[in-house]
PDB file of C-alpha atoms in Angstrom:
ATOM      1  CA  MET O   1    -101.754  23.439  42.550  1.00  0.00           C
ATOM      2  CA  GLU O   2     -98.646  21.488  42.925  1.00  0.00           C
ATOM      3  CA  GLY O   3    -100.474  18.851  44.848  1.00  0.00           C
ATOM      4  CA  SER O   4    -103.118  18.505  42.223  1.00  0.00           C
ATOM      5  CA  SER O   5    -100.515  18.220  39.518  1.00  0.00           C
ATOM      6  CA  CYS O   6     -98.938  15.328  41.402  1.00  0.00           C
ATOM      7  CA  HIS O   7    -102.191  13.529  41.435  1.00  0.00           C
ATOM      8  CA  ASN O   8    -102.483  13.770  37.696  1.00  0.00           C
ATOM      9  CA  GLU O   9     -99.110  12.226  37.034  1.00  0.00           C
ATOM     10  CA  PRO O  10     -99.041   8.409  36.964  1.00  0.00           C
ATOM     11  CA  THR O  11     -97.043   6.576  39.533  1.00  0.00           C
ATOM     12  CA  ASN O  12     -94.354   4.056  38.719  1.00  0.00           C
ATOM     13  CA  SER O  13     -96.712   1.218  39.565  1.00  0.00           C
ATOM     14  CA  ASP O  14     -99.299   2.703  37.178  1.00  0.00           C
ATOM     15  CA  ILE O  15     -96.654   2.898  34.466  1.00  0.00           C
ATOM     16  CA  LEU O  16     -95.592  -0.710  35.144  1.00  0.00           C
ATOM     17  CA  ALA O  17     -99.202  -1.884  35.050  1.00  0.00           C
ATOM     18  CA  MET O  18     -99.736  -0.025  31.819  1.00  0.00           C
ATOM     19  CA  LEU O  19     -96.533  -1.485  30.337  1.00  0.00           C
ATOM     20  CA  GLU O  20     -97.671  -4.979  31.371  1.00  0.00           C
ATOM     21  CA  ARG O  21    -100.994  -4.417  29.617  1.00  0.00           C
ATOM     22  CA  ILE O  22     -99.145  -3.158  26.546  1.00  0.00           C
ATOM     23  CA  GLU O  23     -96.897  -6.221  26.734  1.00  0.00           C
ATOM     24  CA  LEU O  24     -99.965  -8.487  26.926  1.00  0.00           C
ATOM     25  CA  LYS O  25    -101.473  -6.697  23.953  1.00  0.00           C
ATOM     26  CA  LEU O  26     -98.196  -7.076  22.043  1.00  0.00           C
ATOM     27  CA  LYS O  27     -98.112 -10.785  22.913  1.00  0.00           C
ATOM     28  CA  ASP O  28    -101.685 -11.132  21.638  1.00  0.00           C
ATOM     29  CA  ILE O  29    -100.701  -9.279  18.478  1.00  0.00           C
ATOM     30  CA  ASP O  30     -97.637 -11.522  18.150  1.00  0.00           C
ATOM     31  CA  LYS O  31     -99.840 -14.635  18.515  1.00  0.00           C
ATOM     32  CA  SER O  32    -102.191 -13.237  15.894  1.00  0.00           C
ATOM     33  CA  LEU O  33     -99.260 -12.536  13.574  1.00  0.00           C
ATOM     34  CA  LYS O  34     -97.945 -16.076  14.072  1.00  0.00           C
ATOM     35  CA  SER O  35    -101.401 -17.434  13.260  1.00  0.00           C
ATOM     36  CA  ILE O  36    -101.535 -15.233  10.182  1.00  0.00           C
ATOM     37  CA  GLU O  37     -98.049 -16.399   9.152  1.00  0.00           C
ATOM     38  CA  SER O  38     -99.134 -20.007   9.631  1.00  0.00           C
ATOM     39  CA  LEU O  39    -102.221 -19.373   7.524  1.00  0.00           C
ATOM     40  CA  GLU O  40    -100.069 -17.622   4.932  1.00  0.00           C
ATOM     41  CA  LYS O  41     -97.793 -20.684   4.743  1.00  0.00           C
ATOM     42  CA  LYS O  42    -100.830 -22.935   4.382  1.00  0.00           C
ATOM     43  CA  VAL O  43    -102.233 -20.710   1.641  1.00  0.00           C
ATOM     44  CA  ASP O  44     -98.839 -20.703  -0.117  1.00  0.00           C
ATOM     45  CA  ASN O  45     -98.669 -24.498   0.088  1.00  0.00           C
ATOM     46  CA  PHE O  46    -102.228 -24.745  -1.174  1.00  0.00           C
ATOM     47  CA  HIS O  47    -101.349 -22.359  -3.995  1.00  0.00           C
ATOM     48  CA  LYS O  48     -98.348 -24.531  -4.931  1.00  0.00           C
ATOM     49  CA  ASP O  49    -100.490 -27.668  -4.862  1.00  0.00           C
ATOM     50  CA  LEU O  50    -103.132 -25.919  -6.927  1.00  0.00           C
ATOM     51  CA  LYS O  51    -100.479 -24.925  -9.486  1.00  0.00           C
ATOM     52  CA  LYS O  52     -99.314 -28.547  -9.663  1.00  0.00           C
ATOM     53  CA  VAL O  53    -102.870 -29.734 -10.212  1.00  0.00           C
ATOM     54  CA  TRP O  54    -103.415 -27.015 -12.803  1.00  0.00           C
ATOM     55  CA  LEU O  55    -100.225 -27.985 -14.667  1.00  0.00           C
ATOM     56  CA  HIS O  56    -101.215 -31.651 -14.572  1.00  0.00           C
ATOM     57  CA  LEU O  57    -104.697 -30.778 -15.798  1.00  0.00           C
ATOM     58  CA  ASP O  58    -103.234 -28.612 -18.564  1.00  0.00           C
ATOM     59  CA  LYS O  59    -100.884 -31.421 -19.627  1.00  0.00           C
ATOM     60  CA  PHE O  60    -103.734 -33.931 -19.535  1.00  0.00           C
ATOM     61  CA  THR O  61    -105.958 -31.577 -21.544  1.00  0.00           C
ATOM     62  CA  LYS O  62    -103.257 -31.141 -24.190  1.00  0.00           C
ATOM     63  CA  GLU O  63    -102.790 -34.916 -24.448  1.00  0.00           C
ATOM     64  CA  ILE O  64    -106.531 -35.471 -24.778  1.00  0.00           C
ATOM     65  CA  SER O  65    -106.772 -32.653 -27.317  1.00  0.00           C
ATOM     66  CA  GLY O  66    -104.014 -34.271 -29.389  1.00  0.00           C
ATOM     67  CA  LYS O  67    -105.755 -37.636 -29.217  1.00  0.00           C
ATOM     68  CA  VAL O  68    -109.090 -36.083 -30.180  1.00  0.00           C
ATOM     69  CA  ASN O  69    -107.443 -34.350 -33.149  1.00  0.00           C
ATOM     70  CA  ARG O  70    -105.927 -37.660 -34.289  1.00  0.00           C
ATOM     71  CA  VAL O  71    -109.298 -39.399 -33.944  1.00  0.00           C
ATOM     72  CA  GLU O  72    -110.995 -36.608 -35.908  1.00  0.00           C
ATOM     73  CA  HIS O  73    -108.369 -36.979 -38.639  1.00  0.00           C
ATOM     74  CA  ILE O  74    -108.916 -40.740 -38.734  1.00  0.00           C
ATOM     75  CA  VAL O  75    -112.695 -40.288 -38.843  1.00  0.00           C
ATOM     76  CA  ASP O  76    -112.324 -37.822 -41.714  1.00  0.00           C
ATOM     77  CA  SER O  77    -110.098 -40.308 -43.547  1.00  0.00           C
ATOM     78  CA  VAL O  78    -112.595 -43.105 -42.931  1.00  0.00           C
ATOM     79  CA  ASP O  79    -115.418 -40.887 -44.195  1.00  0.00           C
ATOM     80  CA  ILE O  80    -113.468 -40.209 -47.387  1.00  0.00           C
ATOM     81  CA  GLU O  81    -112.629 -43.905 -47.816  1.00  0.00           C
ATOM     82  CA  PHE O  82    -116.234 -44.848 -47.079  1.00  0.00           C
ATOM     83  CA  GLU O  83    -117.473 -42.426 -49.729  1.00  0.00           C
ATOM     84  CA  GLY O  84    -114.993 -43.893 -52.233  1.00  0.00           C
ATOM     85  CA  ALA O  85    -116.102 -47.437 -51.363  1.00  0.00           C
ATOM     86  CA  ARG O  86    -119.752 -46.422 -51.710  1.00  0.00           C
ATOM     87  CA  ARG O  87    -119.043 -45.026 -55.180  1.00  0.00           C
ATOM     88  CA  ARG O  88    -117.144 -48.172 -56.201  1.00  0.00           C
ATOM     89  CA  ILE O  89    -120.018 -50.357 -54.983  1.00  0.00           C
ATOM     90  CA  ALA O  90    -122.486 -48.238 -56.958  1.00  0.00           C
ATOM     91  CA  ASP O  91    -120.216 -48.562 -60.030  1.00  0.00           C
ATOM     92  CA  PHE O  92    -120.024 -52.345 -59.543  1.00  0.00           C
ATOM     93  CA  GLU O  93    -123.804 -52.551 -59.239  1.00  0.00           C
ATOM     94  CA  ARG O  94    -124.206 -50.565 -62.476  1.00  0.00           C
ATOM     95  CA  ASP O  95    -121.634 -52.796 -64.177  1.00  0.00           C
ATOM     96  CA  GLU O  96    -123.449 -55.888 -62.907  1.00  0.00           C
ATOM     97  CA  ASP O  97    -126.765 -54.612 -64.260  1.00  0.00           C
ATOM     98  CA  LYS O  98    -125.123 -53.791 -67.598  1.00  0.00           C
ATOM     99  CA  LEU O  99    -123.501 -57.241 -67.767  1.00  0.00           C
ATOM    100  CA  LYS O 100    -126.851 -58.895 -67.003  1.00  0.00           C
ATOM    101  CA  GLU O 101    -128.476 -56.881 -69.778  1.00  0.00           C
ATOM    102  CA  ASP O 102    -125.644 -57.784 -72.169  1.00  0.00           C
ATOM    103  CA  MET O 103    -125.869 -61.463 -71.204  1.00  0.00           C
ATOM    104  CA  ASN O 104    -129.633 -61.471 -71.753  1.00  0.00           C
ATOM    105  CA  TYR O 105    -129.129 -59.764 -75.105  1.00  0.00           C
ATOM    106  CA  VAL O 106    -126.460 -62.291 -76.153  1.00  0.00           C
ATOM    107  CA  GLN O 107    -128.641 -65.208 -75.025  1.00  0.00           C
ATOM    108  CA  SER O 108    -131.638 -63.883 -76.897  1.00  0.00           C
ATOM    109  CA  GLN O 109    -129.486 -63.313 -79.994  1.00  0.00           C
ATOM    110  CA  GLY O 110    -128.183 -66.897 -79.680  1.00  0.00           C
ATOM    111  CA  MET O 111    -131.712 -68.249 -79.374  1.00  0.00           C
ATOM    112  CA  ARG O 112    -132.839 -66.182 -82.348  1.00  0.00           C
ATOM    113  CA  ASP O 113    -129.860 -67.341 -84.427  1.00  0.00           C
ATOM    114  CA  ASN O 114    -130.526 -70.972 -83.483  1.00  0.00           C
ATOM    115  CA  LEU O 115    -134.122 -70.670 -84.608  1.00  0.00           C
ATOM    116  CA  ILE O 116    -133.309 -68.777 -87.806  1.00  0.00           C
ATOM    117  CA  PHE O 117    -130.288 -70.735 -88.979  1.00  0.00           C
ATOM    118  CA  GLY O 118    -130.778 -74.185 -87.519  1.00  0.00           C
ATOM    119  CA  SER O 119    -134.423 -74.389 -86.591  1.00  0.00           C
ATOM    120  CA  ILE O 120    -133.267 -75.493 -83.171  1.00  0.00           C
ATOM    121  CA  PRO O 121    -135.631 -74.525 -80.360  1.00  0.00           C
ATOM    122  CA  VAL O 122    -134.002 -73.535 -77.077  1.00  0.00           C
ATOM    123  CA  GLU O 123    -135.625 -74.790 -73.930  1.00  0.00           C
ATOM    124  CA  GLN O 124    -136.003 -72.631 -70.853  1.00  0.00           C
ATOM    125  CA  ASP O 125    -133.189 -73.215 -68.303  1.00  0.00           C
ATOM    126  CA  GLU O 126    -131.270 -75.339 -70.781  1.00  0.00           C
ATOM    127  CA  ALA O 127    -127.648 -75.885 -69.808  1.00  0.00           C
ATOM    128  CA  PRO O 128    -125.081 -74.355 -72.187  1.00  0.00           C
ATOM    129  CA  ALA O 129    -123.454 -77.769 -72.713  1.00  0.00           C
ATOM    130  CA  ARG O 130    -126.811 -79.248 -73.813  1.00  0.00           C
ATOM    131  CA  THR O 131    -127.420 -76.338 -76.202  1.00  0.00           C
ATOM    132  CA  GLU O 132    -123.961 -76.848 -77.684  1.00  0.00           C
ATOM    133  CA  GLN O 133    -124.605 -80.585 -78.113  1.00  0.00           C
ATOM    134  CA  ILE O 134    -127.901 -79.942 -79.920  1.00  0.00           C
ATOM    135  CA  ALA O 135    -126.286 -77.344 -82.170  1.00  0.00           C
ATOM    136  CA  ARG O 136    -123.659 -79.887 -83.406  1.00  0.00           C
TER     137      ARG O 136
END
């Protein structure tokens, strides 16, 4: 039995061969770890670059948002001013119509008075200076 037990035990050369295989495996693992570390550095650098881009985008978005808010405020102000101008124009148009009516009334009263008091007929499209000359 002693002889069979010797056969089951590995020899020094077997142990060395096994250690060399383990060393090769460890070297492969070390290479893999270095590759992973390299990838990790690349991912970290990418993450930093992405943060920079994100910060720039955030800053740009805030600037644009501020500009949009200012433009909206200006548009609102212009809308208010436009509405005020529209009302003033409508008021001026009403005043113009009223003044035309008043002028027509005064002209017709003048023509009526000329006929009643002076028997002076007024011609159509007669200049005011001519009417005044006839009335004297």
